[in-house]
Amino acid sequence: LTRADKLKVSDIKTETISCTYLEKTTQSILTNLKTLYKSLNEKVSFPIMVLFEQNGYAKAGVYSLDLDNDNVLLLKNLDEDQNFKWSEISIDGNVLISFLVDIEQAIALYGNKGYIKGIEEIGYLVKSMKCIFKREEYSLTLPEQEFTHHIGVNLKKCLLIDAIIV
């Protein structure tokens, strides 16, 4: 298990990109997210970022966020077929931040209430991000299993709880 005071980061990546090489809006998203995560003593969730198009030096793809070191870690490139499939999702933005709960970490930390604590944590993060980026009036529905399969997340260990597009 990972330490609960540290944000979970993927140990498998194809490329590391400094956040300074991303577009300013994306840098702002990540800076605000970093601040929100720092306000949490324990972390049982982790964000995954999907860029639907080129963003500074970052290609369209799926990224783990290494907020402590101000990097994004490319997990998977998006090909044209995937971009086309997801184009309906990205109507009002090109950066999707999805929040997943690490079930094993949550249960180890909170016992039977772990899943609920994970949902509460993600609720706080998403509500805060919606307020910061004025995204209160939109609905986003993702097919959870299909989405997590496309981004390469192990469904037995992590569950997609919510997401926001900016």
Coordinates of C-alpha atoms in Angstrom, one line a residue, residues 52-146:
F52 CA -8.2 15.4 -25.8
E53 CA -5.8 17.4 -28.0
Q54 CA -2.2 18.6 -27.9
N55 CA -1.6 20.8 -24.8
G56 CA 1.8 22.6 -24.9
Y57 CA 4.4 19.8 -25.2
A58 CA 1.9 17.2 -24.0
K59 CA 0.2 15.0 -26.6
A60 CA -3.4 13.9 -26.5
G61 CA -3.4 11.1 -24.0
V62 CA -4.0 9.8 -20.5
Y63 CA -1.8 11.1 -17.7
S64 CA -1.1 10.4 -14.1
L65 CA -0.4 13.5 -12.0
D66 CA 2.8 13.8 -10.0
L67 CA 1.7 17.0 -8.3
D68 CA 4.5 16.9 -5.7
N69 CA 7.1 17.2 -8.5
D70 CA 5.0 19.3 -10.8
N71 CA 5.0 16.7 -13.6
V72 CA 2.4 14.8 -15.7
L73 CA 3.2 11.2 -16.6
L74 CA 2.0 9.9 -19.9
L75 CA 0.3 6.6 -19.5
K76 CA -1.3 6.2 -22.9
N77 CA -1.6 8.1 -26.1
L78 CA -5.0 8.7 -27.5
D79 CA -5.3 7.6 -31.1
E80 CA -7.8 9.1 -33.6
D81 CA -10.4 6.4 -33.0
Q82 CA -10.4 7.1 -29.2
N83 CA -10.5 10.8 -29.8
F84 CA -13.5 10.4 -32.0
K85 CA -15.3 8.2 -29.4
W86 CA -14.6 10.7 -26.6
S87 CA -15.3 13.9 -28.7
E88 CA -18.9 13.9 -27.4
I89 CA -17.6 14.0 -23.8
S90 CA -15.4 17.0 -24.4
I91 CA -18.0 19.5 -25.6
D92 CA -17.1 22.3 -23.2
G93 CA -13.4 21.7 -22.6
N94 CA -10.4 19.8 -23.6
V95 CA -9.0 18.6 -20.2
L96 CA -10.8 15.9 -18.3
I97 CA -9.9 15.2 -14.7
S98 CA -11.3 12.0 -13.5
F99 CA -11.2 11.0 -9.8
L100 CA -10.8 7.4 -8.8
V101 CA -10.8 5.9 -5.3
D102 CA -8.1 3.4 -4.4
I103 CA -10.2 0.7 -2.8
E104 CA -7.4 -1.1 -1.1
Q105 CA -6.0 2.1 0.4
A106 CA -9.4 3.3 1.5
I107 CA -10.2 0.1 3.3
A108 CA -6.8 -0.2 4.9
L109 CA -7.1 3.3 6.2
Y110 CA -10.8 3.5 7.2
G111 CA -12.0 -0.1 7.4
N112 CA -15.6 -0.7 6.3
K113 CA -16.2 3.0 5.8
G114 CA -13.3 3.3 3.3
Y115 CA -15.4 3.4 0.2
I116 CA -17.7 6.1 1.7
K117 CA -14.7 8.1 2.8
G118 CA -13.3 7.9 -0.7
I119 CA -16.5 9.2 -2.2
E120 CA -16.6 12.0 0.4
E121 CA -13.0 13.0 -0.5
I122 CA -13.8 13.0 -4.2
G123 CA -17.0 15.0 -3.6
Y124 CA -15.0 17.7 -1.8
L125 CA -12.4 17.8 -4.6
V126 CA -14.9 17.9 -7.5
K127 CA -17.1 20.5 -5.8
S128 CA -14.1 22.7 -5.1
M129 CA -12.9 22.4 -8.7
K130 CA -16.4 23.2 -10.0
C131 CA -16.4 26.4 -7.9
I132 CA -12.9 27.4 -8.9
F133 CA -13.6 26.9 -12.6
K134 CA -17.2 27.9 -12.5
R135 CA -18.5 24.6 -13.8
E136 CA -21.6 24.2 -11.7
E137 CA -24.1 24.0 -14.6
Y138 CA -23.1 21.0 -16.6
S139 CA -23.6 17.3 -16.4
L140 CA -21.0 14.8 -17.4
T141 CA -21.8 11.1 -17.8
L142 CA -19.0 8.7 -18.5
P143 CA -19.5 5.0 -19.0
E144 CA -17.4 4.0 -16.0
Q145 CA -16.2 0.6 -17.0
E146 CA -15.6 1.5 -20.7

